[in-house]
CSV table of C-alpha atoms and ligand atoms in Angstrom, one decimal:
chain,number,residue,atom,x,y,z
A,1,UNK,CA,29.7,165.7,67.3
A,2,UNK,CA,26.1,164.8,66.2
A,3,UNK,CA,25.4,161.3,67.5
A,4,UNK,CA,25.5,158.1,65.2
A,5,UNK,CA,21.7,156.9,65.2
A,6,UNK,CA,21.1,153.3,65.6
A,7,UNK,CA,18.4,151.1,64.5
A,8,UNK,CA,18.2,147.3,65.5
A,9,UNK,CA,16.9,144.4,62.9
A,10,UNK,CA,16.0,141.7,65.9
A,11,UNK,CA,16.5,141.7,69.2
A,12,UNK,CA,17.1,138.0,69.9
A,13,UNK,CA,20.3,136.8,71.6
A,14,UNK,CA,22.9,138.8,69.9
A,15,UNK,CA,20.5,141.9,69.6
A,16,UNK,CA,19.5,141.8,73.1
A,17,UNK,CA,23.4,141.1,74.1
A,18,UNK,CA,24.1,144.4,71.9
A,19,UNK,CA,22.0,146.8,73.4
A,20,UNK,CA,22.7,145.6,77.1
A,21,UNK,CA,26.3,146.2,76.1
A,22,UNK,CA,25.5,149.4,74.8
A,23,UNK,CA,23.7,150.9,77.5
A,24,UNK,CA,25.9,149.5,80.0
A,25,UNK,CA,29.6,150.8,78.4
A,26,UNK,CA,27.8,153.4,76.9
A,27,UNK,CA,30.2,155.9,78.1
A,28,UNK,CA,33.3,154.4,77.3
A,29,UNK,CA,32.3,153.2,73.8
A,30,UNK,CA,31.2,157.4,73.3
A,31,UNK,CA,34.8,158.0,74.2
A,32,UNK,CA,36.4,155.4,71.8
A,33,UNK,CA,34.4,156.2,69.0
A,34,UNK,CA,34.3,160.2,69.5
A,35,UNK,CA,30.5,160.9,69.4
A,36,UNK,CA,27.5,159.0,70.7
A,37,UNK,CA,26.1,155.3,69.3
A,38,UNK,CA,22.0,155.7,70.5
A,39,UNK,CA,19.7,153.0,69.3
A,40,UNK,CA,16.9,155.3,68.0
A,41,UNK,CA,14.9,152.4,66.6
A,42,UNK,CA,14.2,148.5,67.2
A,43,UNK,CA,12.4,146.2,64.6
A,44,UNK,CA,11.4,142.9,66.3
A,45,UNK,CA,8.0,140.3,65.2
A,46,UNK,CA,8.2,140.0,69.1
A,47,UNK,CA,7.1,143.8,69.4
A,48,UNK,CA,5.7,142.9,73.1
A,49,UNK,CA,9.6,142.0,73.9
A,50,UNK,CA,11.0,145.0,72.2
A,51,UNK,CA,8.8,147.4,74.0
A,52,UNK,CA,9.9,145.9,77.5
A,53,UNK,CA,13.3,146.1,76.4
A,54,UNK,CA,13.3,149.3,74.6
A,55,UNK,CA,12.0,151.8,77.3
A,56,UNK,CA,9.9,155.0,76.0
A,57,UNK,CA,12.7,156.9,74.2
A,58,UNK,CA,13.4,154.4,71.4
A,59,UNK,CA,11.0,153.5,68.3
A,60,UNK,CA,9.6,150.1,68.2
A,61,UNK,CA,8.0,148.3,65.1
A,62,UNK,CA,7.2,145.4,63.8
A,63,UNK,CA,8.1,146.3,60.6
A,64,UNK,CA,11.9,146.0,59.7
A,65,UNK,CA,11.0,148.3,56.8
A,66,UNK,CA,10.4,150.9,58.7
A,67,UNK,CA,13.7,150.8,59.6
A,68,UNK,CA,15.7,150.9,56.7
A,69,UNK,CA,13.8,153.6,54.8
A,70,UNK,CA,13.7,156.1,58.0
A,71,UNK,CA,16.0,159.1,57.4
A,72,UNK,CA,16.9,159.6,60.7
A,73,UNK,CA,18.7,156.3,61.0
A,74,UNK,CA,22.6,156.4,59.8
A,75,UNK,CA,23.3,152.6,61.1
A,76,UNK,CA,21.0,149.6,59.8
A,77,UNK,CA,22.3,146.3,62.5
A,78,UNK,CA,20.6,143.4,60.8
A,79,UNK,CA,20.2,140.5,63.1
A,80,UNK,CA,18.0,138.6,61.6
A,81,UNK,CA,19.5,135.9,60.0
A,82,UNK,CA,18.6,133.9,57.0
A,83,UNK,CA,19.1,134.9,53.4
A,84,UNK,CA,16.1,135.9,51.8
A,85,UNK,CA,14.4,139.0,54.3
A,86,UNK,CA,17.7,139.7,55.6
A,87,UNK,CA,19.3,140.1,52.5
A,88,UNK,CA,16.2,142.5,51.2
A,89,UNK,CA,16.6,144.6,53.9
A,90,UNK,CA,20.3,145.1,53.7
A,91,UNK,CA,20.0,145.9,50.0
A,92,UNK,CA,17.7,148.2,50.8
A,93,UNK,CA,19.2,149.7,53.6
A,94,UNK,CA,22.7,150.5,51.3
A,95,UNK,CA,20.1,151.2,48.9
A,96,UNK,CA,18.8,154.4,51.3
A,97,UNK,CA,22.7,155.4,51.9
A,98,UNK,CA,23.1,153.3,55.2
A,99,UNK,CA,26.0,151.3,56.7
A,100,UNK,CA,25.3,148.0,57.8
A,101,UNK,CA,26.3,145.8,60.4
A,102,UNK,CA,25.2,142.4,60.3
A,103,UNK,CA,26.1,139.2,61.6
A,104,UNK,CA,24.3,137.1,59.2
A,105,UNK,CA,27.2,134.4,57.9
A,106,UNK,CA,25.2,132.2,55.9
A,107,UNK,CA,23.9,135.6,53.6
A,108,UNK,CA,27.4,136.9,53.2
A,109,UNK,CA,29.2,133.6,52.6
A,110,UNK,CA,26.8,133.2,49.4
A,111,UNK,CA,25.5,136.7,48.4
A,112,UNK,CA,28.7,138.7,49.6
A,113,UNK,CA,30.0,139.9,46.2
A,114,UNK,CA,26.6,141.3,45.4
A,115,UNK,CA,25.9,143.2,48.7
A,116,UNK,CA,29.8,144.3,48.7
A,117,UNK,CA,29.2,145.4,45.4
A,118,UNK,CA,26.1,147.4,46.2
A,119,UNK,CA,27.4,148.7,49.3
A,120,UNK,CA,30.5,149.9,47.1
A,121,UNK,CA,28.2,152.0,44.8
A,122,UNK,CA,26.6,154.0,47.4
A,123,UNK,CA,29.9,154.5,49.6
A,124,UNK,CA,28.2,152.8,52.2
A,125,UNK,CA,30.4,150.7,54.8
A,126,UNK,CA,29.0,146.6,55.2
A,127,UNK,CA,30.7,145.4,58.4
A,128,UNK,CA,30.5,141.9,59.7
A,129,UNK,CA,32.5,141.4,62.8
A,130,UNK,CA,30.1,139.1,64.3
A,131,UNK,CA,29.8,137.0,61.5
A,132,UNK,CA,32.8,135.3,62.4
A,133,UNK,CA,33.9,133.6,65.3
A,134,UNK,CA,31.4,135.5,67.3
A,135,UNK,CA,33.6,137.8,70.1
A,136,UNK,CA,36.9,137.2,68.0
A,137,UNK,CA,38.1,139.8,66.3
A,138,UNK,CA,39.3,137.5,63.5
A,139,UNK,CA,38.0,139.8,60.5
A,140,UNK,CA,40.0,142.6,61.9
A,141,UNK,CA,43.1,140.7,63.0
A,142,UNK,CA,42.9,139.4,59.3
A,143,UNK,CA,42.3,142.6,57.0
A,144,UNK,CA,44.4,145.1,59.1
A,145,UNK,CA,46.6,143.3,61.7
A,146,UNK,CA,47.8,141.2,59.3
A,147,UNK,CA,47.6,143.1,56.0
A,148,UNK,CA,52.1,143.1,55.5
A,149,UNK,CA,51.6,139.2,55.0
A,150,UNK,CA,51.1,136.7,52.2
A,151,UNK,CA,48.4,134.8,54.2
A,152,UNK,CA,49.6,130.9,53.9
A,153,UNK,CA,46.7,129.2,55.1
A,154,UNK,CA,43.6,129.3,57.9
A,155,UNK,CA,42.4,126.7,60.3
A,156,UNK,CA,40.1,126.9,62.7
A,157,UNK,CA,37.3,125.7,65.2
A,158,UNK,CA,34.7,127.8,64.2
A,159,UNK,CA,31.7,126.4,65.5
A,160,UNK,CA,31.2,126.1,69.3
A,161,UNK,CA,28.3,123.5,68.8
A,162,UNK,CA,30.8,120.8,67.0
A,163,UNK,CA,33.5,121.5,69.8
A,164,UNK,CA,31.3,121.1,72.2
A,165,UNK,CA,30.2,117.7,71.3
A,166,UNK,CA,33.4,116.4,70.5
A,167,UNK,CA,34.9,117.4,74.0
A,168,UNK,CA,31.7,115.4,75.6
A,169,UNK,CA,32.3,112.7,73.5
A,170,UNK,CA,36.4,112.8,74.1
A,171,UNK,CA,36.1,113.4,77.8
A,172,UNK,CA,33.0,111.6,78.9
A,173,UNK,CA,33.6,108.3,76.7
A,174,UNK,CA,29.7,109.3,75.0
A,175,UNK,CA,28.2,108.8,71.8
A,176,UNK,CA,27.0,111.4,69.9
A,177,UNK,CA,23.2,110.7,70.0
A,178,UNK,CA,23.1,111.3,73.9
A,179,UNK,CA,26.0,114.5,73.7
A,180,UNK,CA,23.5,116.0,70.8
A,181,UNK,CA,20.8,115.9,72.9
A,182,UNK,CA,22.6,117.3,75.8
A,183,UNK,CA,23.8,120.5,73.4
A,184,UNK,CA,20.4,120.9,72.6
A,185,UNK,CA,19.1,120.9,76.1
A,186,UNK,CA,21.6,123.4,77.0
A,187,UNK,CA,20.7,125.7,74.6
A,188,UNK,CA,23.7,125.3,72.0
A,189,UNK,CA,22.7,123.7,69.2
A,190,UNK,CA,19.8,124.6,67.3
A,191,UNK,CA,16.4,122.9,67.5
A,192,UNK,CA,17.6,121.7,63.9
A,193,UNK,CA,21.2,121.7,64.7
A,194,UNK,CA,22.0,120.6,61.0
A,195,UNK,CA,24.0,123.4,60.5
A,196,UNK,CA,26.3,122.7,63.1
A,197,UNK,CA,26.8,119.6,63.2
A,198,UNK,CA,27.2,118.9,59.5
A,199,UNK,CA,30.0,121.4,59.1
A,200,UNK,CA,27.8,124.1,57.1
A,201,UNK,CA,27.8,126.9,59.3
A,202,UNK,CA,31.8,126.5,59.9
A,203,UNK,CA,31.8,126.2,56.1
A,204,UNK,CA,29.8,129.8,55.9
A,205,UNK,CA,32.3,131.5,58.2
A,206,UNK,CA,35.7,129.9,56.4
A,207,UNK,CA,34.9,130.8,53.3
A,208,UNK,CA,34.7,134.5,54.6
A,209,UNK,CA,37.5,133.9,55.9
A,210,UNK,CA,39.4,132.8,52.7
A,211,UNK,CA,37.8,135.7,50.6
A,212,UNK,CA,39.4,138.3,52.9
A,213,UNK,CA,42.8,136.2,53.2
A,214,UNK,CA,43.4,135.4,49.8
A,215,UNK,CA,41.3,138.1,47.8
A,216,UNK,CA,38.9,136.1,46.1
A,217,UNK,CA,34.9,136.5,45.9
A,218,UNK,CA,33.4,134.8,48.8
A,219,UNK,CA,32.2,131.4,47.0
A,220,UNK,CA,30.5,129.1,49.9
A,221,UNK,CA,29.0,126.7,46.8
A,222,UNK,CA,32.8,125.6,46.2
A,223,UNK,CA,33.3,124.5,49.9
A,224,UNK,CA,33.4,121.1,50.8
A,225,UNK,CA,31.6,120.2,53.8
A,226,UNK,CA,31.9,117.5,55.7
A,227,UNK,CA,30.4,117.1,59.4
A,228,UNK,CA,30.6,115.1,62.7
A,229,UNK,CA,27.7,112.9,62.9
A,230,UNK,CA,29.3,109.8,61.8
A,231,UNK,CA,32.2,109.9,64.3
A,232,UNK,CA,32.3,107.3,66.9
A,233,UNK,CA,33.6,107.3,70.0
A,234,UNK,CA,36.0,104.3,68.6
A,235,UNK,CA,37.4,106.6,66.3
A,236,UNK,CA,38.0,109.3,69.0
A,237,UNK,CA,39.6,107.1,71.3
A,238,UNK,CA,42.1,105.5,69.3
A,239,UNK,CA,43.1,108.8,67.6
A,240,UNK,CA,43.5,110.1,71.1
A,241,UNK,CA,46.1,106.6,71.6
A,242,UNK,CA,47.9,107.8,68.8
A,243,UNK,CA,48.3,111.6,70.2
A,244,UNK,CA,46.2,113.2,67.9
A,245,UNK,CA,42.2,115.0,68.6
A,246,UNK,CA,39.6,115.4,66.7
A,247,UNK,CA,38.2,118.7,65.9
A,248,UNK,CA,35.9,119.7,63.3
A,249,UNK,CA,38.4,122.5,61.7
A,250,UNK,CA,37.3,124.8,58.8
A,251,UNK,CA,40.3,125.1,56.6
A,252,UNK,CA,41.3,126.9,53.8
A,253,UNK,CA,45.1,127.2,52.0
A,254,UNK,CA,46.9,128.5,49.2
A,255,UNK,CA,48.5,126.0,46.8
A,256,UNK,CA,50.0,125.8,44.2
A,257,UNK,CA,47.0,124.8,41.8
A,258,UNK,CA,44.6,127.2,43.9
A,259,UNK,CA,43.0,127.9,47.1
A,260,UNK,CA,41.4,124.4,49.4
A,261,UNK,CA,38.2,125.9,51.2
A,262,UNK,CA,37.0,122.6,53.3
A,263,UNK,CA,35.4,121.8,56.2
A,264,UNK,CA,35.6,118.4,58.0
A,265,UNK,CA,36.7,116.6,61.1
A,266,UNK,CA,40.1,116.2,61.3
A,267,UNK,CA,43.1,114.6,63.4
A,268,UNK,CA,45.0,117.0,64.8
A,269,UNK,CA,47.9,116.6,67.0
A,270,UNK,CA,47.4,116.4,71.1
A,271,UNK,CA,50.5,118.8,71.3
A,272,UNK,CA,49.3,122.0,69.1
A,273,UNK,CA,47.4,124.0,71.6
A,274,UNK,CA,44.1,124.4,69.2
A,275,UNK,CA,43.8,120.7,69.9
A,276,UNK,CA,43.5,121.6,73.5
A,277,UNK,CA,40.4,124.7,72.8
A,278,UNK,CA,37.5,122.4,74.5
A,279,UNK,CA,33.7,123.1,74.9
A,280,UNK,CA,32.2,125.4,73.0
A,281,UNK,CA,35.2,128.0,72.3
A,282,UNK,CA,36.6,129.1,69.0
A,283,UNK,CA,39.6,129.3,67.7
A,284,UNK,CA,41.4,130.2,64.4
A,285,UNK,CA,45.2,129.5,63.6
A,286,UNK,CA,46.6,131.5,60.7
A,287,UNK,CA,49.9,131.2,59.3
A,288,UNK,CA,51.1,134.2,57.4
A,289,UNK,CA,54.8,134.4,55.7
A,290,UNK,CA,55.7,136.8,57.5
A,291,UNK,CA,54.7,136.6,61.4
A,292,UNK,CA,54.6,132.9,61.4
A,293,UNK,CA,51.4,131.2,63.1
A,294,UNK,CA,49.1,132.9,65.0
A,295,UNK,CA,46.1,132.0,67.2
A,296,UNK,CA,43.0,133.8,68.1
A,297,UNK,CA,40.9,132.4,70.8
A,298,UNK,CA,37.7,132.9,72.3
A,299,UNK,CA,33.8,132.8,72.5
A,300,UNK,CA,32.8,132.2,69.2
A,301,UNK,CA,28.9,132.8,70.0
A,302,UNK,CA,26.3,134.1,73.0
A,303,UNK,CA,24.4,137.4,73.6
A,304,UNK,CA,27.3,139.6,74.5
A,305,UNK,CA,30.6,138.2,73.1
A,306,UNK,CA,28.8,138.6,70.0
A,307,UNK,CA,27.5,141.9,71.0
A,308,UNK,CA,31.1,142.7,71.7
A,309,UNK,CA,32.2,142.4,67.8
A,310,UNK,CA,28.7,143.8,66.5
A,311,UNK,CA,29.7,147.0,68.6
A,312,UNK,CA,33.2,147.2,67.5
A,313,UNK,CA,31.8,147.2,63.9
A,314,UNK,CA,29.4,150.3,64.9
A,315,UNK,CA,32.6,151.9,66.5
A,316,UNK,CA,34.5,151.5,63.1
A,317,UNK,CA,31.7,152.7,61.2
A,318,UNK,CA,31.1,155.7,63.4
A,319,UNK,CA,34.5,156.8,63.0
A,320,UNK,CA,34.9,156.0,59.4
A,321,UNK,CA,31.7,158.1,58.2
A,322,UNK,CA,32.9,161.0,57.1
A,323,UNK,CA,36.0,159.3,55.4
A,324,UNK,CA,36.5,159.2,51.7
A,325,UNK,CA,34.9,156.2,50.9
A,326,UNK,CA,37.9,155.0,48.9
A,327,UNK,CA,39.8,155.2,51.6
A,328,UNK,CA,38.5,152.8,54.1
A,329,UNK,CA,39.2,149.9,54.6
A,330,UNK,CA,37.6,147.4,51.9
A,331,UNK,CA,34.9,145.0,52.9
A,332,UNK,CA,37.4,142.3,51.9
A,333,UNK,CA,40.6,143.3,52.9
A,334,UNK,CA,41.8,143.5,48.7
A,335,UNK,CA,40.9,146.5,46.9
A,336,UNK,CA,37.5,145.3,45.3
A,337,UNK,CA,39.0,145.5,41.6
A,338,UNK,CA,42.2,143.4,42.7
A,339,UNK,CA,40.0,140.5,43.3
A,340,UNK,CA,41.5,137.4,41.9
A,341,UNK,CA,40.0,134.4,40.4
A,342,UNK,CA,42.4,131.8,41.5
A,343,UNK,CA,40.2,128.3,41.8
A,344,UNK,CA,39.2,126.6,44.6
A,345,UNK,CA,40.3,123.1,44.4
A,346,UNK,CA,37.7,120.2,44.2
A,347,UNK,CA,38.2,118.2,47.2
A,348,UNK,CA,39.3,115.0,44.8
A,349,UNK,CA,42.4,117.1,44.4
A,350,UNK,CA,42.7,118.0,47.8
A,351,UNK,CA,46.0,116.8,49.5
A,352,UNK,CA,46.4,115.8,52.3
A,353,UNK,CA,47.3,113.0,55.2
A,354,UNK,CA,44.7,110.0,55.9
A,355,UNK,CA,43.6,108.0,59.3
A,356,UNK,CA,41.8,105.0,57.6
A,357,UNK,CA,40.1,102.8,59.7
A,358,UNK,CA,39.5,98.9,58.2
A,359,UNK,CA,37.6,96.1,60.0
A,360,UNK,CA,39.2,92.9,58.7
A,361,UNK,CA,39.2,89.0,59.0
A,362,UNK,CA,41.8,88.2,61.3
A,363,UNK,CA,43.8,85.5,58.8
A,364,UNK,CA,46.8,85.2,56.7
A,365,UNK,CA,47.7,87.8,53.8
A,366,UNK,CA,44.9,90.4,54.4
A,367,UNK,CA,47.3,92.9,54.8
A,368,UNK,CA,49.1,92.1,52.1
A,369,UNK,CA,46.1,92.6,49.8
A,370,UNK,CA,45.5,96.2,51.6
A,371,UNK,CA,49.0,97.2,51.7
A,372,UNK,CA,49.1,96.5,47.6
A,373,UNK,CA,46.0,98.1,46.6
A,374,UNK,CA,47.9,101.1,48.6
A,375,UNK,CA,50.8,100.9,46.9
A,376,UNK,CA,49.3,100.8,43.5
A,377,UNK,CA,47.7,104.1,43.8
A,378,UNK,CA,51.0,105.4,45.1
A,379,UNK,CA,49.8,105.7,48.9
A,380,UNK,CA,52.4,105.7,51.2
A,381,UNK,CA,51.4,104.1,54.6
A,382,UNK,CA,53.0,106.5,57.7
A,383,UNK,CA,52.1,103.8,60.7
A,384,UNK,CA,49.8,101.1,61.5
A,385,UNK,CA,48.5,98.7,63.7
A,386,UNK,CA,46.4,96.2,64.8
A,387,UNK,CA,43.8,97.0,67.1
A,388,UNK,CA,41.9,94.3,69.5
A,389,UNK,CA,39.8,91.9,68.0
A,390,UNK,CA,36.0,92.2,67.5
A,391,UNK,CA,33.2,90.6,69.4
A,392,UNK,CA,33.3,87.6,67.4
A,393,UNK,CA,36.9,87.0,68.1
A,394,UNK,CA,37.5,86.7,63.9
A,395,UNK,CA,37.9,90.5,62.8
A,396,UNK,CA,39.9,92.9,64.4
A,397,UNK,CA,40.7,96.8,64.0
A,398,UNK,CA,43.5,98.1,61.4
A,399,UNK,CA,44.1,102.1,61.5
A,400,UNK,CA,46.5,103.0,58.7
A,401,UNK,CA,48.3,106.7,59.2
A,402,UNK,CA,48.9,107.8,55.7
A,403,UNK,CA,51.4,110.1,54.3
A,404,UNK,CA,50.4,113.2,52.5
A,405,UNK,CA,48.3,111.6,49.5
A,406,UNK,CA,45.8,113.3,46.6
A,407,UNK,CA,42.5,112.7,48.1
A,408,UNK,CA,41.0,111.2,44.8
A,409,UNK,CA,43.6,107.4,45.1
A,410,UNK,CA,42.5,108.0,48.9
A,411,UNK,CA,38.6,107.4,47.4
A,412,UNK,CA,39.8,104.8,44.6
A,413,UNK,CA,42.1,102.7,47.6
A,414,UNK,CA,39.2,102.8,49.9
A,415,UNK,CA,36.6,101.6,46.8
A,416,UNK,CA,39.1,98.8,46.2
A,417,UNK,CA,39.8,98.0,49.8
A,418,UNK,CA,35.8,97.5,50.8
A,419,UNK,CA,35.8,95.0,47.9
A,420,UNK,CA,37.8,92.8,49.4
A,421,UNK,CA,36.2,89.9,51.1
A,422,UNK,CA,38.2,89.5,54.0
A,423,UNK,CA,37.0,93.4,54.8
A,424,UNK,CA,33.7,93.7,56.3
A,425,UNK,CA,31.9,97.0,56.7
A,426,UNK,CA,33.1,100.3,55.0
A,427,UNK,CA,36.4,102.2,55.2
A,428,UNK,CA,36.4,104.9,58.0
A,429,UNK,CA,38.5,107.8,56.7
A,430,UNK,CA,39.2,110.9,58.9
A,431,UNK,CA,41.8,113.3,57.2
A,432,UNK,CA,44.8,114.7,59.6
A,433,UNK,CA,46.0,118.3,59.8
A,434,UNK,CA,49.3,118.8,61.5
A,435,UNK,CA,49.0,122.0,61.0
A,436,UNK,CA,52.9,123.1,61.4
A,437,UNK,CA,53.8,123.8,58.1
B,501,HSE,N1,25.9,128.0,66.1
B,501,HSE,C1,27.2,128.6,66.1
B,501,HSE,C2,28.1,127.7,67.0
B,501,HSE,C3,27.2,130.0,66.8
B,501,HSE,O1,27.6,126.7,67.6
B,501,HSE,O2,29.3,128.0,67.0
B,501,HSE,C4,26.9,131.1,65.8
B,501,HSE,O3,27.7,131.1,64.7
C-alpha cells in the first residue's frame, strides 16, 4: 500500500520525541498500521535545528504554510501550541482534505466544536491522543474501551508539574516558593509556569475529557479552576495526619442537575492508590456503571511518551483513511448530532466535602460561635480538632472535616466565620474527594 506522508508542525520536545520514535520503531509501527508513516515534511522557525534533524530526504521550511497546502502531504501533526497560529493552520489543513493530529489541549478545550465541526465537513479525521495525559492512552480507553458504559464521573492528576511540587512539598517538608523554583530548574514547569500551577492546563485536558465522557461540546470557559500556589506546607502536613493527600485532581461528574467540570487541590485519601501517583506522573480514575473504577497511569508529558500517543493517532488515522467517514470513530466519542446540552454546574452549586482550616483565640465559647454559624447554613461537621497553639501561645489551629455540603453555605459559613473577632486571618478551605462512590 502507498505510504501515509507525514508532515511535522514543530519539532520541539514532543516533535523531536515523535520522529526519533518513528525512525527508530519504524518497522514495527509499518507492520501495525499496514503501510508506511514517512515524515515527508518538517515546519520549524528553528529551520537550522530541523535541517540537522531532518537529514536530506525530508522537506524543511520555515513556513508552516507550506505544509498544510502541499498535496503530497495526507497527515498535518500540529505541534505548535497556542490557539491562534495553530488553530489557522489546522483549519486550514482540514480545509485542504487533511487529518490532523495535534496535541494542542488549550486550542481544543476552547475551539473544539468548531474544528470538530470543520473536520466533520470535509471527512477529515482530528485526532488528539497527546493532548491528554501525554503517553496515556486515556482518549482511547475512554471513547472505545469504555464505550458499553454510562461514564459516572472522571478524576484525575493530569498535570505532572502540580504533582511534582506537591510530592516535594509532602516528602521534603518544602514550601512551594523553593519546590517551584526547583521544577523550573529541572525543566518541568514552564518559564511562566502559570498554567500549571494554577490548575489551567489540567482544566484544558478535563474538560476534553468530560466532552468525550458525557457527550457534551467541549466548554473550558465553564470550568472552574483553582490552583496550588496558596497551599502551605501546614496544610499538607496535617491532611497527611488525618490520612488524606493532596493532589491537584481535575474532576468532572454527572449529577443530577448536570455535569461538575472543576479543577482544584483536593484531599484525597492516603489509602486510594491515585493518592500514592508521586512526581511528575499522571493519572486518571474513571468510574463507569458498568466496569466499576478504573485507573490509567503513566507519563503524562516528555519527548517520547508523548510521541508514543501522537504516533498511535497517525497509526489510527492511517488505518482509518479509506473508511467511510461516518463510520469512524467520532472525534468525541458521541455521534456529533447526539451531543447534549446538559449544564455544567457553577461551582456555588457544586457539592461536595470541606477541610476548613480556622486560626482562632484560644478562649471560652469560640467554638460555639463556629459550630452555630455551621449549623445555620445546614453544615454538618464530620471531625475536628484542635491543633497546637500559635507562636504567641493565644491562637491555635482548628481543621473542621465537613460532610458533603453545597459549596455556596460553604462560602457564606466561611464569610460569617472570618467576621468573627476571636478568628484572625482567613478561612483555609481545601475540598476532599473520596473518590469511592
Ligand atoms: N505541562 C504539563 C505538565 C505537560 O506539567 O503535566 C504537558 O501537558
Amino acid at each position: 500500500m502507498k505510504p501515509i506522508n507525514v508532515g511535522l508542525l514543530g519539532i520541539g520536545t514532543v516533535g523531536g520525541g515523535t520522529f526519533t520514535v518513528l525512525k527508530r520503531n519504524q518497522e514495527e509501527i509499518s507492520r501495525r498500521a499496514g503501510r508506511e508513516i514517512i515524515v515527508k515534511m518538517i515546519a520549524d522557525k528553528d529551520i537550522d535545528k530541523a535541517r540537522s534533524l531532518a537529514g536530506s530526504d525530508i522537506i524543511v521550511t520555515d513556513n508552516a504554510h507550506d505544509v498544510v497546502t502541499n498535496p503530497d502531504i495526507d497527515i498535518v501533526v500540529e505541534l505548535i501550541g497556542g490557539k491562534t497560529i495553530a488553530k489557522d493552520l489546522i483549519l486550514e489543513a482540514i480545509a485542504q482534505g487533511k487529518h490532523v493530529v495535534t496535541a494542542n489541549k488549550a486550542l481544543l478545550a476552547s475551539h473544539g466544536t468548531e474544528i470538530f465541526a470543520a473536520a466533520r465537513d470535509q471527512g477529515v479525521m482530528v485526532a488528539y491522543e497527546a493532548a491528554v495525559a501525554g503517553g496515556i492512552p486515556i482518549i482511547k480507553a475512554l471513547r472505545e474501551g469504555l464505550t458499553a458504559n454510562r461514564i459516572e464521573w472522571i478524576a484525575g492528576i493530569i498535570n505532572g508539574t502540580a504533582n511534582f511540587i506537591l510530592s516535594e512539598m509532602r516528602e521534603k517538608g518544602l514550601s512551594f516558593e523553593p519546590v517551584l523554583d526547583q521544577a523550573q530548574k529541572l525543566g518541568y514547569a514552564e518559564a511562566d509556569p502559570t498554567f500549571d500551577i494554577e490548575g489551567i492546563d489540567a482544566a484544558h485536558k478535563i474538560t476534553i475529557m468530560a466532552a468525550i465522557a458525557f457527550g457534551i461540546p467541549v466548554q473550558f470557559d465553564k470550568a472552574y479552576t483553582e490552583g496550588i500556589s496558596k497551599l502551605t506546607q501546614e496544610d499538607i502536613r496535617y491532611a497527611e495526619e488525618l490520612g488524606y493527600r493532596i493532589k491537584l485532581l481535575g474532576i468532572t461528574k454527572r449529577v443530577a442537575q448536570g455535569i461538575e467540570l472543576r479543577v482544584h487541590p483536593a484531599l484525597i485519601p492516603k489509602s486510594r492508590l491515585i493518592a500514592n501517583v508521586e512526581g511528575v506522573m499522571n493519572a486518571v480514575l474513571v468510574k463507569g456503571d458498568a466496569v466499576g473504577p478504573t485507573l490509567y497511569y503513566g507519563a503524562g508529558a516528555g519527548a517520547e511518551p508523548t510521541a508514543s500517543s501522537v504516533i498511535a493517532d497517525l497509526v489510527d488515522v492511517a488505518r482509518m483513511q479509506t473508511a467511510d467517514p461516518l463510520h469512524r470513530v467520532p472525534a468525541l466519542s458521541f455521534q456529533p448530532d447526539s451531543l447534549t446540552d446538559t449544564p455544567i454546574l457553577a461551582m456555588q452549586e457544586v457539592q461536595t466535602s470541606y477541610y476548613l482550616r480556622l486560626h482562632v483565640i484560644d478562649k471560652a465559647g469560640v467554638l460555639a460561635e463556629i459550630t452555630r454559624i455551621l449549623a445555620d447554613l445546614d453544615i454538618s461537621i464530620n471531625a475536628m480538632i484542635q491543633k497546637e497553639p500559635g507562636d504567641d501561645e493565644d491562637t491555635v489551629n482548628i481543621i473542621i472535616l465537613t460532610h458533603k455540603t453545597v459549596e455556596k453555605n460553604v462560602n457564606a459559613a466561611i464569610t460569617k466565620i472570618e467576621a468573627l473577632s476571636v478568628v484572625t486571618g482567613q478561612v483555609t478551605r481545601i475540598r476532599i474527594e473520596e473518590l469511592n462512590s
